[in-house]
Amino acid sequence: MPYKTLEVSPLTPHLGAEVSGVDLTAPLSAAQAEDLRAALIDWHVIFFRDQPLTFEGHKALARCFGDIHIAPSTKAWQVEGHPEITRMHADAESKYVAGEDWHSDMTCDPEPPLGSALYLHTVPPTGGDTAFSNMHLAYEALGERMKAYLDGLTATHDGARVFAAIAPPGSQFPVSVHPVVRTHPESGRKALFVNKQFTARINEVSKDENEAVLAYLVRHVQRPEFQCRFRWRPHSIALWDNRSVQHSAIWDYFPMTRSGYRVTIKGDKPV
Ligand code: SIN
């Protein structure tokens, strides 16, 4: 795709591109914002290097794509004075890290986020990559009979599956029903929309059938040919489209430190 203000270097033929020629620490022009939005639709996840973002710069980047989503369930990790920003940190004291299982963000919400911008200032010397998988490819690779079977099915996504183990006792978590196959509101492409973290069940089938089909789908979305893998350096950013990718944070660097901030962009009801 030609862009007026950016250079784009793909990681794989179908997913992920490193974007250069833009300084995210300075205000963005309307033409740059338009190119960034186009690059996200084309590549589903875009990466930037050497961008020492301030909190305000991080929010300004996210706002090129929509309003910022403030998730009550992540209150404990909010940066003081900046409720839009979630601290992402792991070190020798960590017992778990956010997002280890394949998922798209907060699909338990009635309107799951459009996407997220993750900025890391501190990374381990090796490891701590984030893997992404293209849900358009995952859908398109299914056989026609499976596509017909999934057509019209819905699934229940339950926040308790992710947050119950780490939230105070008695906490309430969102539960939402979404189509198993969603249509991307901007590109019109279909995407598989079930994930290992949040999807509890496919609703219109028996318990046994759900277990078998959901297990098949959450395995299918992890096929290596749908994926790209981002190797972080300090002051890198990954900005992903939650409507067309899943991701997984690889925790292979314990006890090293990996640290930064995430801003999440509001989305709409999947259809
Ligand atoms: C997440 O947002 O799920 C975490 C991604 C990461 O830390 O690489």
mmCIF file of C-alpha atoms and ligand atoms in Angstrom, residues 88-89 97-101 103-105 116-118 120 128-132 197 230 232 238 240 247-250 253 258 262 264, ligand 1:
data_model
loop_
_atom_site.group_PDB
_atom_site.id
_atom_site.type_symbol
_atom_site.label_atom_id
_atom_site.label_comp_id
_atom_site.label_asym_id
_atom_site.label_seq_id
_atom_site.Cartn_x
_atom_site.Cartn_y
_atom_site.Cartn_z
ATOM 1 C CA MET A 88 2.606 -3.402 32.279
ATOM 2 C CA HIS A 89 5.423 -4.763 34.377
ATOM 3 C CA VAL A 97 2.155 -11.767 33.458
ATOM 4 C CA ALA A 98 -0.803 -10.244 31.642
ATOM 5 C CA GLY A 99 -1.834 -11.851 28.378
ATOM 6 C CA GLU A 100 0.172 -15.096 28.304
ATOM 7 C CA ASP A 101 -2.636 -17.117 26.697
ATOM 8 C CA HIS A 103 -6.502 -13.634 23.245
ATOM 9 C CA SER A 104 -7.901 -10.418 21.899
ATOM 10 C CA ASP A 105 -8.337 -7.820 24.617
ATOM 11 C CA SER A 116 -4.216 -1.272 22.053
ATOM 12 C CA ALA A 117 -0.887 0.557 21.905
ATOM 13 C CA LEU A 118 1.777 -1.100 24.054
ATOM 14 C CA LEU A 120 7.910 -0.806 26.481
ATOM 15 C CA GLY A 128 9.719 -11.264 26.060
ATOM 16 C CA ASP A 129 8.503 -11.204 22.445
ATOM 17 C CA THR A 130 4.819 -10.707 21.675
ATOM 18 C CA ALA A 131 3.275 -13.120 19.162
ATOM 19 C CA PHE A 132 0.320 -12.031 17.008
ATOM 20 C CA GLN A 197 -8.629 -16.567 27.533
ATOM 21 C CA PHE A 230 7.727 -8.965 17.557
ATOM 22 C CA TRP A 232 11.112 -5.746 21.497
ATOM 23 C CA ALA A 238 3.204 -2.367 19.147
ATOM 24 C CA TRP A 240 -2.713 -3.869 17.237
ATOM 25 C CA HIS A 247 -1.845 -11.937 20.676
ATOM 26 C CA SER A 248 0.153 -13.721 23.338
ATOM 27 C CA ALA A 249 2.834 -12.291 25.654
ATOM 28 C CA ILE A 250 5.707 -14.771 25.868
ATOM 29 C CA TYR A 253 12.517 -14.026 30.501
ATOM 30 C CA ARG A 258 10.101 -6.071 31.168
ATOM 31 C CA ARG A 262 -0.506 0.263 27.482
ATOM 32 C CA THR A 264 -6.479 0.825 24.928
HETATM 33 C C1 SIN B 1 -1.285 -7.827 26.507
HETATM 34 O O1 SIN B 1 -1.711 -6.705 26.303
HETATM 35 O O2 SIN B 1 -2.008 -8.810 26.431
HETATM 36 C C2 SIN B 1 0.176 -8.017 26.844
HETATM 37 C C3 SIN B 1 1.044 -8.037 25.633
HETATM 38 C C4 SIN B 1 2.497 -8.073 26.003
HETATM 39 O O3 SIN B 1 2.860 -7.795 27.153
HETATM 40 O O4 SIN B 1 3.306 -8.374 25.120
#
